[in-house]
Coordinates of C-alpha atoms and ligand atoms in Angstrom, one line a residue:
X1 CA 0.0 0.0 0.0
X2 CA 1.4 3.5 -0.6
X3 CA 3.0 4.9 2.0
X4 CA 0.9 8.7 2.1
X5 CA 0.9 10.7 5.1
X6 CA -0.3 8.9 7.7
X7 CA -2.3 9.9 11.0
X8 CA -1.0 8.7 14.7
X9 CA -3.7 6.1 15.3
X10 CA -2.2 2.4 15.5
X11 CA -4.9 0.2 13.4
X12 CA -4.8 -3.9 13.8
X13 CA -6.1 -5.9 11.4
X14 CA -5.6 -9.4 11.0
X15 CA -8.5 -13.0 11.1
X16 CA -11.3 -13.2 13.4
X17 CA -9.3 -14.9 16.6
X18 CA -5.8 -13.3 16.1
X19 CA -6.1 -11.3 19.2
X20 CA -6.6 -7.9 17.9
X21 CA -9.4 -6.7 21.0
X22 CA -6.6 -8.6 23.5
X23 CA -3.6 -7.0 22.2
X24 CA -5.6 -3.2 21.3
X25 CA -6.2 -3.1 25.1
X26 CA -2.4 -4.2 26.3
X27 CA -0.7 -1.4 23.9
X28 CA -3.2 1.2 25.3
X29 CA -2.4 0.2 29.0
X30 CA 1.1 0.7 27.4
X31 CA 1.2 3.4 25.3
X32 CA -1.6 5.7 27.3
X33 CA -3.8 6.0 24.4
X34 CA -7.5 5.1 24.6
X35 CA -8.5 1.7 22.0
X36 CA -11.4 1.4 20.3
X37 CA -13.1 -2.0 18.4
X38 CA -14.7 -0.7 15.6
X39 CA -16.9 -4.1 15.9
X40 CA -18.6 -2.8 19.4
X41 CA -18.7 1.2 17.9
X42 CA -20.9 -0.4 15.5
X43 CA -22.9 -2.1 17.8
X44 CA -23.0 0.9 20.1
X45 CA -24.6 2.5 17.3
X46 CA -26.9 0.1 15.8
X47 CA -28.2 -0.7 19.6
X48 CA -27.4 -5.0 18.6
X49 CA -24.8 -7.3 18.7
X50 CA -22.5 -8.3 15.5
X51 CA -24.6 -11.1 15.1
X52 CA -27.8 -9.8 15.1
X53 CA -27.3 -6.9 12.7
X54 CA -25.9 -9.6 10.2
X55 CA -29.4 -12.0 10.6
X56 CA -31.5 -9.0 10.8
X57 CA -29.9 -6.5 8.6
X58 CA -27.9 -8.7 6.6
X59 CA -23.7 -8.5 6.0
X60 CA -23.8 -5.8 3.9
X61 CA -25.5 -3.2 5.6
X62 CA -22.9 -4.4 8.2
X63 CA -19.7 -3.8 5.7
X64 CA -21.5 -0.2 4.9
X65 CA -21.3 0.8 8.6
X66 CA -17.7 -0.5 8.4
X67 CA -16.8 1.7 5.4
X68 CA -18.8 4.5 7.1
X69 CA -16.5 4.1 10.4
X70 CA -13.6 4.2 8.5
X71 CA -14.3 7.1 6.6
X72 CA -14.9 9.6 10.1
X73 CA -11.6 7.7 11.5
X74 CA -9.6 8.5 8.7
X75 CA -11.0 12.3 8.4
X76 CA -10.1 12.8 12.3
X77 CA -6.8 13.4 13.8
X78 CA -7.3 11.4 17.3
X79 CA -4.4 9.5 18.4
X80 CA -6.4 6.2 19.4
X81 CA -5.6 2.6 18.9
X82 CA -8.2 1.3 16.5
X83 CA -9.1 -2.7 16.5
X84 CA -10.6 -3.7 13.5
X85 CA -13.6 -6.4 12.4
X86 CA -11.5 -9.1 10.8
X87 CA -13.6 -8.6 7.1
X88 CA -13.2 -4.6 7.1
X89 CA -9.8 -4.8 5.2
X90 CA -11.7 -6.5 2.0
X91 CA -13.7 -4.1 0.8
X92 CA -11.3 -2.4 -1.7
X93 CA -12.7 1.0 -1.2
X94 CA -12.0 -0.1 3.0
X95 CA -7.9 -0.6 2.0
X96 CA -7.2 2.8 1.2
X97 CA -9.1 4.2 4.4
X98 CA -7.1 2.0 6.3
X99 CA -3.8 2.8 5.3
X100 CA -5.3 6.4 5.7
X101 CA -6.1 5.6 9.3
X102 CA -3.1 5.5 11.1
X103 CA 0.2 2.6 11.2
X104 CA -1.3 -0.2 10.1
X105 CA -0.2 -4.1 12.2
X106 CA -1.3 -7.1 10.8
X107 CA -1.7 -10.2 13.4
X108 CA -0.8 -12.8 11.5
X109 CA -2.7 -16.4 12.7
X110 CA -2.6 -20.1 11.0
X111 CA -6.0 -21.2 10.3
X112 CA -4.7 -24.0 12.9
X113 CA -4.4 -21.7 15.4
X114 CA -7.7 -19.6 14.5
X115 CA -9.7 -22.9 14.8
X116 CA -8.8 -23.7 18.0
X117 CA -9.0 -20.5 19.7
X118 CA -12.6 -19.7 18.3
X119 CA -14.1 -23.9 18.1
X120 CA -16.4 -23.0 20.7
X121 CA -16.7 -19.3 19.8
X122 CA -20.9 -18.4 18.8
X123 CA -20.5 -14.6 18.3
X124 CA -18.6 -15.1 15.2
X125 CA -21.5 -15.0 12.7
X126 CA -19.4 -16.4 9.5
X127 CA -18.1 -19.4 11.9
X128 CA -22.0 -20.6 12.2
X129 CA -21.0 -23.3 9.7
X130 CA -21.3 -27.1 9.3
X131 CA -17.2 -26.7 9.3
X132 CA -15.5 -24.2 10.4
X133 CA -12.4 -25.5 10.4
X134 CA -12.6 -25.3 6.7
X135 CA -14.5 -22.0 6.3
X136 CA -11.9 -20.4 8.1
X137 CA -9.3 -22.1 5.9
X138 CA -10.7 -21.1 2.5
X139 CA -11.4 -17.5 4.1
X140 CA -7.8 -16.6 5.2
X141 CA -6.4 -18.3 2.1
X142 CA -8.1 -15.2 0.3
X143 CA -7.7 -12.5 3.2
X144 CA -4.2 -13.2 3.7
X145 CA -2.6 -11.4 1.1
X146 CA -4.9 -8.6 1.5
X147 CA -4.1 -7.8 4.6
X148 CA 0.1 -8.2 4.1
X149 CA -0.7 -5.6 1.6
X150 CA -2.5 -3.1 4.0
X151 CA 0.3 -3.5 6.1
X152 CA 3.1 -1.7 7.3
X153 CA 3.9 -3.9 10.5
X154 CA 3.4 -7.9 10.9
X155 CA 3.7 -10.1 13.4
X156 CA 3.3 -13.9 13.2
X157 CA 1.3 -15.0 16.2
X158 CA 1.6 -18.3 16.5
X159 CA 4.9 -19.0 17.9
X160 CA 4.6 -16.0 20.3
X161 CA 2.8 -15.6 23.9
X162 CA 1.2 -12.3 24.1
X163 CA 3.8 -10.2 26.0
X164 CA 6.3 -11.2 22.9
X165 CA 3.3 -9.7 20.5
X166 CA 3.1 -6.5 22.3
X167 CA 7.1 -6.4 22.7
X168 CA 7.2 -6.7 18.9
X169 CA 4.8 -4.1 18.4
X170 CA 6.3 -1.5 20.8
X171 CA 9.8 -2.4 19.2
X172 CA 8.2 -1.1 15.8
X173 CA 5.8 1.8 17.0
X174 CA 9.1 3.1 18.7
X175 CA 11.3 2.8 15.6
X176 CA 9.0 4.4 13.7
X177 CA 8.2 7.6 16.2
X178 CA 12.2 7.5 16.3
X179 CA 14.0 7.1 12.9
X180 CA 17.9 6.8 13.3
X181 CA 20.0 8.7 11.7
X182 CA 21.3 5.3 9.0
X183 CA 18.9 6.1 6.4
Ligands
S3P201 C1 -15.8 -10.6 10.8 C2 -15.1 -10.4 12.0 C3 -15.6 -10.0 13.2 C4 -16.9 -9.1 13.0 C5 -17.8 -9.9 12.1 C6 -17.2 -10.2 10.7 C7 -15.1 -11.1 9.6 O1 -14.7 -9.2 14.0 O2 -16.5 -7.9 12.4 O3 -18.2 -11.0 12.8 O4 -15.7 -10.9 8.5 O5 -14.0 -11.6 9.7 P1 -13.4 -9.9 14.8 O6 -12.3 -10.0 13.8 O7 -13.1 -8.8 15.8 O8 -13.9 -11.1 15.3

């Protein structure tokens, strides 16, 4: 993704599962900024959980609100850490806002590691499946590359507990907020 100015939000993406809501709330402890899950703004607003506005309003009235979110994130100039619903990064019109949001960090999960954190997870409302285990296969096949291409910053998750996650993440923030003088 080009590399245009961007604001000072910190934006995870990354699979349903990955540990985006987790990690958003250990880097603001860390880095005294508030977080915010653009899943539970959403809800907030539409007065229902996830699931219900996808039976009752339907997925893409959901991905609107998404786009919508996105759009008033990118035109502010807070200084928040923003976790995102693991489908917001597919819309292509969604990529560019992203990148526009802030530093984007990818948490990078293997489908193996997905399923069995979210097996006995019902909130999800794509995971409602006869398998699951393979619905969450075939879906990261096809998210994956879009979300190494939204970001600037990825970690792989699977090998690491989740102090080594946020060490990773303040190791990069910190690089970035202080270049060195080798370029
Ligand atoms: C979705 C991920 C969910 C939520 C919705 C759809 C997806 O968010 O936005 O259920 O398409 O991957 P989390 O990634 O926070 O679970």
């Amino acid at each position: 993704m080009s590399k245009k100015k961007k604001g000072e939000n910190v934006i995870l993406i990354g699979f349903m599962g990955s540990g985006k809501t987790t990690m958003g709330i250990r880097l603001s402890y860390k880095l005294q900024i508030p977080v915010e899950d653009t899943d539970k703004i959403i809800e907030t607003m539409e007065g229902m959980k996830t699931s219900e506005i996808f039976a009752e309003k339907g997925e893409a009235y959901f991905r609107k609100k998404e786009t919508q979110l996105l759009e008033s994130i990118s035109a502010s100039s807070s200084r928040k850490i923003y976790s995102l619903g693991g489908g917001t990064p597919m819309l292509p019109q969604n990529q560019g806002l992203i990148c526009k949001c802030g530093k984007v960090i990818y948490l990078r999960a293997k489908a193996e590691t997905i399923y069995d954190r979210l097996k006995n997870d019902t909130s999800r409302p794509l995971l409602q499946c006869e398998d699951p285990a393979e619905r969450i296969r075939s879906l990261l096949e096809m998210r994956d590359p879009i979300y190494m291409r939204c970001a600037d910053f990825v970690v792989e998750v699977d090998e690491c507990d989740q102090a080594e996650v946020l060490t990773k993440i303040l190791e990069y923030l910190n690089a970035e907020n202080n270049p060195t003088s080798e370029q």
